[in-house]
Amino acid sequence: MVSVEGMSETPSAGLSRQEAAITVLGGPTAVIDLGGLRIVSDPTFDDAGPHGYLTKTAAPAVDEDGVGLADLVLVSHDTHPDNLDERGRAFAKAAPLVLTGPVTAGRLGSPAVGLAPWTGHSVPRADGGGDLTVLAVPAVHGPEDGERDADGNVNCEVTGFVLSGQGLPTVYVSGDNASIRTVAEISRRVPDIDAAVLHVGAARVPAKFDGRPLSLDSRAAAAAAAVLGAETVVPAHYDAWAHFSEGLSEIELAFHEAGLSAVLRAAPHGTWVRLNR
């Protein structure tokens, strides 16, 4: 298994390229440098303010100019502004490739490519190491017993991703998922996940599913980490929006109580968590 070690570096106006590292910018937005590629998940770059029935409370630690052009953008879903806001959508559309779910890709148009769950897509690496494989994996955006649409989705289509390649750490990006059962299935099919970016925060909207969590709460995130066996867990999507019911202190406590503090890497937004090969 690839060894993974967390380190942080002082944020700057721009994010320098890394060999293998993750940084969360706030909200769901993570930058993953892997295989010579800059990968950005769920870009949200708008300023704080209202977005329909949701309210953004903080801008990202680094803006789109500081991130620079992405080689690949991952969009878990496009129907909620806390996962893809207006500036994030423009950022994604400027990338050479966006990977997402099939329904979402149909709405986004080019350069989006839709991947059904358990479908892979190969992306040539910039470091000369062959291809980066992006595997689309399922996510359940609400309680297991939530009403499902015609496509079997709770709330809406949401896609998670597993990134892997020769000599690289394997990285799981959960998207908005509240299902431990789904995490267990991902772990069964992809048993050697080295690092996980988990959307935590226990997002709640009173009008949906009796106000039950739409994403992992802190205890569920700790359980997911235990199931995955990942050596590094980077929490995301627990702040910058008013509908999160839990924050970093609850996440740290849950991992401490589960005996998993050693795997939690909650670096300040805009600083790198480096993944050693």
PDB file of C-alpha atoms in Angstrom:
ATOM      1  CA  MET A   1       0.000   0.000   0.000  1.00  0.00           C
ATOM      2  CA  VAL A   2       1.183   3.521  -0.745  1.00  0.00           C
ATOM      3  CA  SER A   3       2.236   5.344   2.384  1.00  0.00           C
ATOM      4  CA  VAL A   4       0.492   8.667   2.967  1.00  0.00           C
ATOM      5  CA  GLU A   5       1.648  11.443   5.243  1.00  0.00           C
ATOM      6  CA  GLY A   6      -0.120  14.746   5.952  1.00  0.00           C
ATOM      7  CA  MET A   7       1.794  18.000   5.781  1.00  0.00           C
ATOM      8  CA  SER A   8       0.648  21.565   5.354  1.00  0.00           C
ATOM      9  CA  GLU A   9       2.163  24.551   3.651  1.00  0.00           C
ATOM     10  CA  THR A  10       1.358  28.244   4.068  1.00  0.00           C
ATOM     11  CA  PRO A  11      -1.333  29.336   1.595  1.00  0.00           C
ATOM     12  CA  SER A  12      -0.545  32.005  -0.944  1.00  0.00           C
ATOM     13  CA  ALA A  13      -2.406  33.955  -3.613  1.00  0.00           C
ATOM     14  CA  GLY A  14      -1.651  31.097  -5.982  1.00  0.00           C
ATOM     15  CA  LEU A  15      -1.424  27.354  -5.453  1.00  0.00           C
ATOM     16  CA  SER A  16       1.908  25.994  -6.633  1.00  0.00           C
ATOM     17  CA  ARG A  17       1.801  22.609  -8.363  1.00  0.00           C
ATOM     18  CA  GLN A  18       2.441  19.582  -6.167  1.00  0.00           C
ATOM     19  CA  GLU A  19       3.439  16.009  -6.982  1.00  0.00           C
ATOM     20  CA  ALA A  20       0.657  14.415  -4.938  1.00  0.00           C
ATOM     21  CA  ALA A  21      -1.383  16.565  -2.582  1.00  0.00           C
ATOM     22  CA  ILE A  22      -4.870  17.738  -1.626  1.00  0.00           C
ATOM     23  CA  THR A  23      -6.131  21.080  -0.382  1.00  0.00           C
ATOM     24  CA  VAL A  24      -9.679  22.094   0.493  1.00  0.00           C
ATOM     25  CA  LEU A  25     -10.579  25.693  -0.347  1.00  0.00           C
ATOM     26  CA  GLY A  26     -13.836  25.869   1.621  1.00  0.00           C
ATOM     27  CA  GLY A  27     -17.234  24.324   1.078  1.00  0.00           C
ATOM     28  CA  PRO A  28     -16.895  21.229  -1.122  1.00  0.00           C
ATOM     29  CA  THR A  29     -14.102  22.545  -3.299  1.00  0.00           C
ATOM     30  CA  ALA A  30     -10.894  20.520  -3.246  1.00  0.00           C
ATOM     31  CA  VAL A  31      -7.797  20.766  -5.418  1.00  0.00           C
ATOM     32  CA  ILE A  32      -6.021  17.472  -5.986  1.00  0.00           C
ATOM     33  CA  ASP A  33      -2.629  17.460  -7.694  1.00  0.00           C
ATOM     34  CA  LEU A  34      -1.942  13.929  -8.901  1.00  0.00           C
ATOM     35  CA  GLY A  35       0.068  12.475 -11.776  1.00  0.00           C
ATOM     36  CA  GLY A  36       1.042  15.921 -13.012  1.00  0.00           C
ATOM     37  CA  LEU A  37      -2.626  16.907 -13.289  1.00  0.00           C
ATOM     38  CA  ARG A  38      -4.491  19.617 -11.428  1.00  0.00           C
ATOM     39  CA  ILE A  39      -7.908  18.201 -10.523  1.00  0.00           C
ATOM     40  CA  VAL A  40     -10.621  20.356  -8.953  1.00  0.00           C
ATOM     41  CA  SER A  41     -13.738  18.855  -7.405  1.00  0.00           C
ATOM     42  CA  ASP A  42     -17.058  20.686  -7.040  1.00  0.00           C
ATOM     43  CA  PRO A  43     -15.751  24.198  -7.802  1.00  0.00           C
ATOM     44  CA  THR A  44     -17.510  26.988  -5.882  1.00  0.00           C
ATOM     45  CA  PHE A  45     -15.926  30.426  -6.194  1.00  0.00           C
ATOM     46  CA  ASP A  46     -18.810  32.869  -5.636  1.00  0.00           C
ATOM     47  CA  ASP A  47     -18.645  35.468  -2.884  1.00  0.00           C
ATOM     48  CA  ALA A  48     -20.717  35.017   0.256  1.00  0.00           C
ATOM     49  CA  GLY A  49     -24.417  35.718  -0.087  1.00  0.00           C
ATOM     50  CA  PRO A  50     -27.810  34.145  -0.807  1.00  0.00           C
ATOM     51  CA  HIS A  51     -28.188  31.456  -3.455  1.00  0.00           C
ATOM     52  CA  GLY A  52     -31.909  30.763  -3.627  1.00  0.00           C
ATOM     53  CA  TYR A  53     -32.893  28.822  -0.492  1.00  0.00           C
ATOM     54  CA  LEU A  54     -29.234  28.377   0.533  1.00  0.00           C
ATOM     55  CA  THR A  55     -26.854  30.979   1.944  1.00  0.00           C
ATOM     56  CA  LYS A  56     -23.117  31.039   1.380  1.00  0.00           C
ATOM     57  CA  THR A  57     -21.303  32.435   4.407  1.00  0.00           C
ATOM     58  CA  ALA A  58     -17.687  32.649   3.196  1.00  0.00           C
ATOM     59  CA  ALA A  59     -15.728  32.911  -0.039  1.00  0.00           C
ATOM     60  CA  PRO A  60     -13.073  30.262  -0.787  1.00  0.00           C
ATOM     61  CA  ALA A  61      -9.579  30.595   0.644  1.00  0.00           C
ATOM     62  CA  VAL A  62      -8.161  30.741  -2.905  1.00  0.00           C
ATOM     63  CA  ASP A  63     -10.058  32.075  -5.908  1.00  0.00           C
ATOM     64  CA  GLU A  64     -10.117  30.683  -9.434  1.00  0.00           C
ATOM     65  CA  ASP A  65      -7.168  32.821 -10.514  1.00  0.00           C
ATOM     66  CA  GLY A  66      -5.118  31.397  -7.656  1.00  0.00           C
ATOM     67  CA  VAL A  67      -6.078  27.850  -8.621  1.00  0.00           C
ATOM     68  CA  GLY A  68      -5.319  28.399 -12.291  1.00  0.00           C
ATOM     69  CA  LEU A  69      -6.631  26.344 -15.192  1.00  0.00           C
ATOM     70  CA  ALA A  70      -7.654  22.848 -14.140  1.00  0.00           C
ATOM     71  CA  ASP A  71      -6.706  19.826 -16.214  1.00  0.00           C
ATOM     72  CA  LEU A  72      -9.781  17.996 -14.941  1.00  0.00           C
ATOM     73  CA  VAL A  73     -12.891  19.051 -13.036  1.00  0.00           C
ATOM     74  CA  LEU A  74     -15.042  16.597 -11.086  1.00  0.00           C
ATOM     75  CA  VAL A  75     -18.663  17.635 -10.516  1.00  0.00           C
ATOM     76  CA  SER A  76     -20.624  15.473  -8.087  1.00  0.00           C
ATOM     77  CA  HIS A  77     -23.865  17.237  -9.078  1.00  0.00           C
ATOM     78  CA  ASP A  78     -24.988  20.514 -10.579  1.00  0.00           C
ATOM     79  CA  THR A  79     -28.473  21.037  -9.116  1.00  0.00           C
ATOM     80  CA  HIS A  80     -27.383  22.585  -5.804  1.00  0.00           C
ATOM     81  CA  PRO A  81     -25.425  25.855  -5.739  1.00  0.00           C
ATOM     82  CA  ASP A  82     -23.345  24.764  -2.756  1.00  0.00           C
ATOM     83  CA  ASN A  83     -21.675  22.224  -5.048  1.00  0.00           C
ATOM     84  CA  LEU A  84     -21.525  24.215  -8.289  1.00  0.00           C
ATOM     85  CA  ASP A  85     -22.152  27.956  -8.102  1.00  0.00           C
ATOM     86  CA  GLU A  86     -22.028  30.500 -10.932  1.00  0.00           C
ATOM     87  CA  ARG A  87     -18.280  31.156 -10.940  1.00  0.00           C
ATOM     88  CA  GLY A  88     -17.635  27.475 -10.305  1.00  0.00           C
ATOM     89  CA  ARG A  89     -19.701  26.585 -13.355  1.00  0.00           C
ATOM     90  CA  ALA A  90     -17.714  29.016 -15.505  1.00  0.00           C
ATOM     91  CA  PHE A  91     -14.479  27.548 -14.111  1.00  0.00           C
ATOM     92  CA  ALA A  92     -15.620  24.018 -14.985  1.00  0.00           C
ATOM     93  CA  LYS A  93     -16.693  24.990 -18.489  1.00  0.00           C
ATOM     94  CA  ALA A  94     -13.219  26.453 -19.122  1.00  0.00           C
ATOM     95  CA  ALA A  95     -11.500  23.142 -18.309  1.00  0.00           C
ATOM     96  CA  PRO A  96     -10.590  20.665 -21.057  1.00  0.00           C
ATOM     97  CA  LEU A  97     -12.573  17.890 -19.349  1.00  0.00           C
ATOM     98  CA  VAL A  98     -15.356  17.629 -16.768  1.00  0.00           C
ATOM     99  CA  LEU A  99     -16.358  14.236 -15.385  1.00  0.00           C
ATOM    100  CA  THR A 100     -19.746  13.853 -13.735  1.00  0.00           C
ATOM    101  CA  GLY A 101     -22.884  11.718 -13.827  1.00  0.00           C
ATOM    102  CA  PRO A 102     -24.797  11.118 -17.078  1.00  0.00           C
ATOM    103  CA  VAL A 103     -27.806  13.297 -16.215  1.00  0.00           C
ATOM    104  CA  THR A 104     -25.589  16.121 -14.988  1.00  0.00           C
ATOM    105  CA  ALA A 105     -23.418  15.910 -18.109  1.00  0.00           C
ATOM    106  CA  GLY A 106     -26.506  16.306 -20.270  1.00  0.00           C
ATOM    107  CA  ARG A 107     -27.330  19.569 -18.539  1.00  0.00           C
ATOM    108  CA  LEU A 108     -23.768  20.919 -18.469  1.00  0.00           C
ATOM    109  CA  GLY A 109     -22.890  20.106 -22.073  1.00  0.00           C
ATOM    110  CA  SER A 110     -19.330  20.175 -23.424  1.00  0.00           C
ATOM    111  CA  PRO A 111     -16.730  19.495 -22.058  1.00  0.00           C
ATOM    112  CA  ALA A 112     -18.669  17.313 -19.591  1.00  0.00           C
ATOM    113  CA  VAL A 113     -18.553  13.533 -19.950  1.00  0.00           C
ATOM    114  CA  GLY A 114     -21.141  11.492 -18.061  1.00  0.00           C
ATOM    115  CA  LEU A 115     -20.080   8.356 -16.215  1.00  0.00           C
ATOM    116  CA  ALA A 116     -22.536   5.836 -14.804  1.00  0.00           C
ATOM    117  CA  PRO A 117     -21.561   4.306 -11.447  1.00  0.00           C
ATOM    118  CA  TRP A 118     -18.666   1.830 -11.710  1.00  0.00           C
ATOM    119  CA  THR A 119     -17.659   3.233 -15.094  1.00  0.00           C
ATOM    120  CA  GLY A 120     -14.048   4.328 -15.571  1.00  0.00           C
ATOM    121  CA  HIS A 121     -12.469   7.053 -17.691  1.00  0.00           C
ATOM    122  CA  SER A 122      -8.756   7.287 -18.519  1.00  0.00           C
ATOM    123  CA  VAL A 123      -6.985  10.649 -18.526  1.00  0.00           C
ATOM    124  CA  PRO A 124      -3.389  10.930 -19.837  1.00  0.00           C
ATOM    125  CA  ARG A 125      -1.065  11.997 -17.049  1.00  0.00           C
ATOM    126  CA  ALA A 126       1.211  14.990 -17.465  1.00  0.00           C
ATOM    127  CA  ASP A 127       4.053  13.323 -15.559  1.00  0.00           C
ATOM    128  CA  GLY A 128       4.602  10.648 -18.203  1.00  0.00           C
ATOM    129  CA  GLY A 129       3.360   7.855 -15.954  1.00  0.00           C
ATOM    130  CA  GLY A 130       0.631   6.565 -18.237  1.00  0.00           C
ATOM    131  CA  ASP A 131      -3.015   7.237 -17.449  1.00  0.00           C
ATOM    132  CA  LEU A 132      -4.962   8.401 -14.429  1.00  0.00           C
ATOM    133  CA  THR A 133      -8.087   6.273 -14.061  1.00  0.00           C
ATOM    134  CA  VAL A 134     -11.198   8.008 -12.764  1.00  0.00           C
ATOM    135  CA  LEU A 135     -13.837   5.569 -11.544  1.00  0.00           C
ATOM    136  CA  ALA A 136     -17.337   6.927 -10.977  1.00  0.00           C
ATOM    137  CA  VAL A 137     -18.885   5.543  -7.790  1.00  0.00           C
ATOM    138  CA  PRO A 138     -22.367   5.922  -6.293  1.00  0.00           C
ATOM    139  CA  ALA A 139     -23.496   8.411  -3.671  1.00  0.00           C
ATOM    140  CA  VAL A 140     -26.775   8.762  -1.777  1.00  0.00           C
ATOM    141  CA  HIS A 141     -27.646  12.402  -1.078  1.00  0.00           C
ATOM    142  CA  GLY A 142     -29.889  11.760   1.909  1.00  0.00           C
ATOM    143  CA  PRO A 143     -31.209   8.987   4.152  1.00  0.00           C
ATOM    144  CA  GLU A 144     -31.314   5.411   2.867  1.00  0.00           C
ATOM    145  CA  ASP A 145     -35.126   5.353   3.057  1.00  0.00           C
ATOM    146  CA  GLY A 146     -35.520   8.677   1.257  1.00  0.00           C
ATOM    147  CA  GLU A 147     -37.893   8.811  -1.685  1.00  0.00           C
ATOM    148  CA  ARG A 148     -36.101   7.996  -4.928  1.00  0.00           C
ATOM    149  CA  ASP A 149     -36.630   9.476  -8.370  1.00  0.00           C
ATOM    150  CA  ALA A 150     -37.203   7.545 -11.581  1.00  0.00           C
ATOM    151  CA  ASP A 151     -33.453   6.899 -11.855  1.00  0.00           C
ATOM    152  CA  GLY A 152     -33.207   5.554  -8.306  1.00  0.00           C
ATOM    153  CA  ASN A 153     -31.555   8.641  -6.825  1.00  0.00           C
ATOM    154  CA  VAL A 154     -32.246  10.165  -3.418  1.00  0.00           C
ATOM    155  CA  ASN A 155     -32.585  13.955  -3.777  1.00  0.00           C
ATOM    156  CA  CYS A 156     -30.786  14.018  -7.145  1.00  0.00           C
ATOM    157  CA  GLU A 157     -28.078  12.261  -9.140  1.00  0.00           C
ATOM    158  CA  VAL A 158     -24.777  12.497  -7.238  1.00  0.00           C
ATOM    159  CA  THR A 159     -21.502  10.930  -8.293  1.00  0.00           C
ATOM    160  CA  GLY A 160     -18.397  10.157  -6.260  1.00  0.00           C
ATOM    161  CA  PHE A 161     -15.001   9.391  -7.765  1.00  0.00           C
ATOM    162  CA  VAL A 162     -11.970   7.186  -7.166  1.00  0.00           C
ATOM    163  CA  LEU A 163      -8.675   8.345  -8.716  1.00  0.00           C
ATOM    164  CA  SER A 164      -5.870   5.856  -9.276  1.00  0.00           C
ATOM    165  CA  GLY A 165      -2.804   5.176 -11.387  1.00  0.00           C
ATOM    166  CA  GLN A 166       0.486   3.337 -11.417  1.00  0.00           C
ATOM    167  CA  GLY A 167       2.686   4.600  -8.586  1.00  0.00           C
ATOM    168  CA  LEU A 168       0.022   7.012  -7.307  1.00  0.00           C
ATOM    169  CA  PRO A 169      -2.007   6.987  -4.093  1.00  0.00           C
ATOM    170  CA  THR A 170      -5.631   5.976  -4.682  1.00  0.00           C
ATOM    171  CA  VAL A 171      -7.945   8.843  -3.722  1.00  0.00           C
ATOM    172  CA  TYR A 172     -11.704   8.641  -3.068  1.00  0.00           C
ATOM    173  CA  VAL A 173     -13.812  11.821  -3.388  1.00  0.00           C
ATOM    174  CA  SER A 174     -17.201  11.130  -1.845  1.00  0.00           C
ATOM    175  CA  GLY A 175     -19.404  13.901  -3.193  1.00  0.00           C
ATOM    176  CA  ASP A 176     -22.535  14.534  -1.121  1.00  0.00           C
ATOM    177  CA  ASN A 177     -23.130  11.065   0.286  1.00  0.00           C
ATOM    178  CA  ALA A 178     -24.867  10.116   3.533  1.00  0.00           C
ATOM    179  CA  SER A 179     -24.794   6.327   3.096  1.00  0.00           C
ATOM    180  CA  ILE A 180     -22.375   4.098   4.995  1.00  0.00           C
ATOM    181  CA  ARG A 181     -23.750   1.176   2.993  1.00  0.00           C
ATOM    182  CA  THR A 182     -22.515   2.906  -0.163  1.00  0.00           C
ATOM    183  CA  VAL A 183     -19.086   3.516   1.369  1.00  0.00           C
ATOM    184  CA  ALA A 184     -18.894  -0.170   2.299  1.00  0.00           C
ATOM    185  CA  GLU A 185     -19.679  -1.172  -1.292  1.00  0.00           C
ATOM    186  CA  ILE A 186     -16.999   1.176  -2.613  1.00  0.00           C
ATOM    187  CA  SER A 187     -14.479  -0.248  -0.139  1.00  0.00           C
ATOM    188  CA  ARG A 188     -15.384  -3.792  -1.171  1.00  0.00           C
ATOM    189  CA  ARG A 189     -14.875  -3.049  -4.859  1.00  0.00           C
ATOM    190  CA  VAL A 190     -11.825  -0.801  -4.369  1.00  0.00           C
ATOM    191  CA  PRO A 191     -10.106  -2.242  -1.299  1.00  0.00           C
ATOM    192  CA  ASP A 192      -6.893  -0.193  -1.324  1.00  0.00           C
ATOM    193  CA  ILE A 193      -7.998   3.431  -0.926  1.00  0.00           C
ATOM    194  CA  ASP A 194      -5.144   5.495   0.512  1.00  0.00           C
ATOM    195  CA  ALA A 195      -6.808   8.886   0.943  1.00  0.00           C
ATOM    196  CA  ALA A 196     -10.412  10.069   1.104  1.00  0.00           C
ATOM    197  CA  VAL A 197     -11.969  13.488   0.684  1.00  0.00           C
ATOM    198  CA  LEU A 198     -15.218  13.135   2.641  1.00  0.00           C
ATOM    199  CA  HIS A 199     -18.073  15.620   2.411  1.00  0.00           C
ATOM    200  CA  VAL A 200     -19.090  15.886   6.042  1.00  0.00           C
ATOM    201  CA  GLY A 201     -21.013  18.682   7.803  1.00  0.00           C
ATOM    202  CA  ALA A 202     -24.413  16.925   8.163  1.00  0.00           C
ATOM    203  CA  ALA A 203     -26.117  19.247   5.686  1.00  0.00           C
ATOM    204  CA  ARG A 204     -29.773  19.708   6.608  1.00  0.00           C
ATOM    205  CA  VAL A 205     -32.676  21.420   4.850  1.00  0.00           C
ATOM    206  CA  PRO A 206     -35.879  21.366   6.959  1.00  0.00           C
ATOM    207  CA  ALA A 207     -38.128  20.758   3.956  1.00  0.00           C
ATOM    208  CA  LYS A 208     -36.213  17.645   2.866  1.00  0.00           C
ATOM    209  CA  PHE A 209     -36.488  14.228   4.550  1.00  0.00           C
ATOM    210  CA  ASP A 210     -37.751  15.678   7.848  1.00  0.00           C
ATOM    211  CA  GLY A 211     -34.530  17.634   8.215  1.00  0.00           C
ATOM    212  CA  ARG A 212     -32.379  14.498   8.379  1.00  0.00           C
ATOM    213  CA  PRO A 213     -28.774  14.765   7.150  1.00  0.00           C
ATOM    214  CA  LEU A 214     -28.199  15.001   3.416  1.00  0.00           C
ATOM    215  CA  SER A 215     -24.472  14.303   3.836  1.00  0.00           C
ATOM    216  CA  LEU A 216     -22.326  12.459   6.360  1.00  0.00           C
ATOM    217  CA  ASP A 217     -22.487  13.655   9.931  1.00  0.00           C
ATOM    218  CA  SER A 218     -19.316  13.512  11.988  1.00  0.00           C
ATOM    219  CA  ARG A 219     -19.885  10.077  13.497  1.00  0.00           C
ATOM    220  CA  ALA A 220     -20.848   8.635  10.127  1.00  0.00           C
ATOM    221  CA  ALA A 221     -17.691  10.157   8.627  1.00  0.00           C
ATOM    222  CA  ALA A 222     -15.586   8.439  11.284  1.00  0.00           C
ATOM    223  CA  ALA A 223     -17.396   5.178  10.527  1.00  0.00           C
ATOM    224  CA  ALA A 224     -16.755   5.699   6.806  1.00  0.00           C
ATOM    225  CA  ALA A 225     -13.065   6.247   7.514  1.00  0.00           C
ATOM    226  CA  ALA A 226     -12.937   3.003   9.493  1.00  0.00           C
ATOM    227  CA  VAL A 227     -14.680   1.098   6.690  1.00  0.00           C
ATOM    228  CA  LEU A 228     -12.374   2.531   4.021  1.00  0.00           C
ATOM    229  CA  GLY A 229      -9.198   1.937   6.012  1.00  0.00           C
ATOM    230  CA  ALA A 230      -7.687   5.036   4.398  1.00  0.00           C
ATOM    231  CA  GLU A 231      -4.520   6.375   5.970  1.00  0.00           C
ATOM    232  CA  THR A 232      -5.533   9.964   5.260  1.00  0.00           C
ATOM    233  CA  VAL A 233      -9.011  11.490   5.498  1.00  0.00           C
ATOM    234  CA  VAL A 234      -9.467  15.098   4.416  1.00  0.00           C
ATOM    235  CA  PRO A 235     -12.810  16.599   5.513  1.00  0.00           C
ATOM    236  CA  ALA A 236     -14.645  18.948   3.161  1.00  0.00           C
ATOM    237  CA  HIS A 237     -18.037  20.607   2.772  1.00  0.00           C
ATOM    238  CA  TYR A 238     -18.572  21.323   6.464  1.00  0.00           C
ATOM    239  CA  ASP A 239     -18.381  25.126   6.319  1.00  0.00           C
ATOM    240  CA  ALA A 240     -18.978  28.212   4.138  1.00  0.00           C
ATOM    241  CA  TRP A 241     -22.724  27.456   3.874  1.00  0.00           C
ATOM    242  CA  ALA A 242     -25.406  28.061   6.494  1.00  0.00           C
ATOM    243  CA  HIS A 243     -27.167  24.691   6.144  1.00  0.00           C
ATOM    244  CA  PHE A 244     -24.362  22.637   7.703  1.00  0.00           C
ATOM    245  CA  SER A 245     -25.308  21.470  11.186  1.00  0.00           C
ATOM    246  CA  GLU A 246     -21.833  20.296  12.223  1.00  0.00           C
ATOM    247  CA  GLY A 247     -18.406  21.845  11.855  1.00  0.00           C
ATOM    248  CA  LEU A 248     -14.762  21.008  12.344  1.00  0.00           C
ATOM    249  CA  SER A 249     -14.958  20.694  16.135  1.00  0.00           C
ATOM    250  CA  GLU A 250     -17.633  17.998  15.871  1.00  0.00           C
ATOM    251  CA  ILE A 251     -15.629  16.184  13.189  1.00  0.00           C
ATOM    252  CA  GLU A 252     -12.458  16.205  15.286  1.00  0.00           C
ATOM    253  CA  LEU A 253     -14.359  14.972  18.337  1.00  0.00           C
ATOM    254  CA  ALA A 254     -15.991  12.110  16.419  1.00  0.00           C
ATOM    255  CA  PHE A 255     -12.647  10.942  15.026  1.00  0.00           C
ATOM    256  CA  HIS A 256     -11.069  11.239  18.477  1.00  0.00           C
ATOM    257  CA  GLU A 257     -13.836   9.165  20.075  1.00  0.00           C
ATOM    258  CA  ALA A 258     -13.482   6.557  17.322  1.00  0.00           C
ATOM    259  CA  GLY A 259      -9.707   6.371  17.861  1.00  0.00           C
ATOM    260  CA  LEU A 260      -9.076   7.703  14.347  1.00  0.00           C
ATOM    261  CA  SER A 261      -7.553  11.129  15.009  1.00  0.00           C
ATOM    262  CA  ALA A 262      -4.308   9.967  13.400  1.00  0.00           C
ATOM    263  CA  VAL A 263      -5.931   9.672   9.956  1.00  0.00           C
ATOM    264  CA  LEU A 264      -7.811  12.996  10.023  1.00  0.00           C
ATOM    265  CA  ARG A 265      -6.012  15.784   8.124  1.00  0.00           C
ATOM    266  CA  ALA A 266      -7.993  18.974   8.645  1.00  0.00           C
ATOM    267  CA  ALA A 267      -5.421  21.457   7.363  1.00  0.00           C
ATOM    268  CA  PRO A 268      -6.408  25.143   7.135  1.00  0.00           C
ATOM    269  CA  HIS A 269      -8.169  25.914   3.883  1.00  0.00           C
ATOM    270  CA  GLY A 270      -5.744  26.590   1.054  1.00  0.00           C
ATOM    271  CA  THR A 271      -2.897  24.596   2.602  1.00  0.00           C
ATOM    272  CA  TRP A 272      -1.698  21.296   1.209  1.00  0.00           C
ATOM    273  CA  VAL A 273      -2.028  17.818   2.642  1.00  0.00           C
ATOM    274  CA  ARG A 274       0.751  15.979   0.840  1.00  0.00           C
ATOM    275  CA  LEU A 275       0.386  12.357  -0.165  1.00  0.00           C
ATOM    276  CA  ASN A 276       3.712  10.534  -0.273  1.00  0.00           C
ATOM    277  CA  ARG A 277       4.089   7.787  -2.849  1.00  0.00           C
TER     278      ARG A 277
END
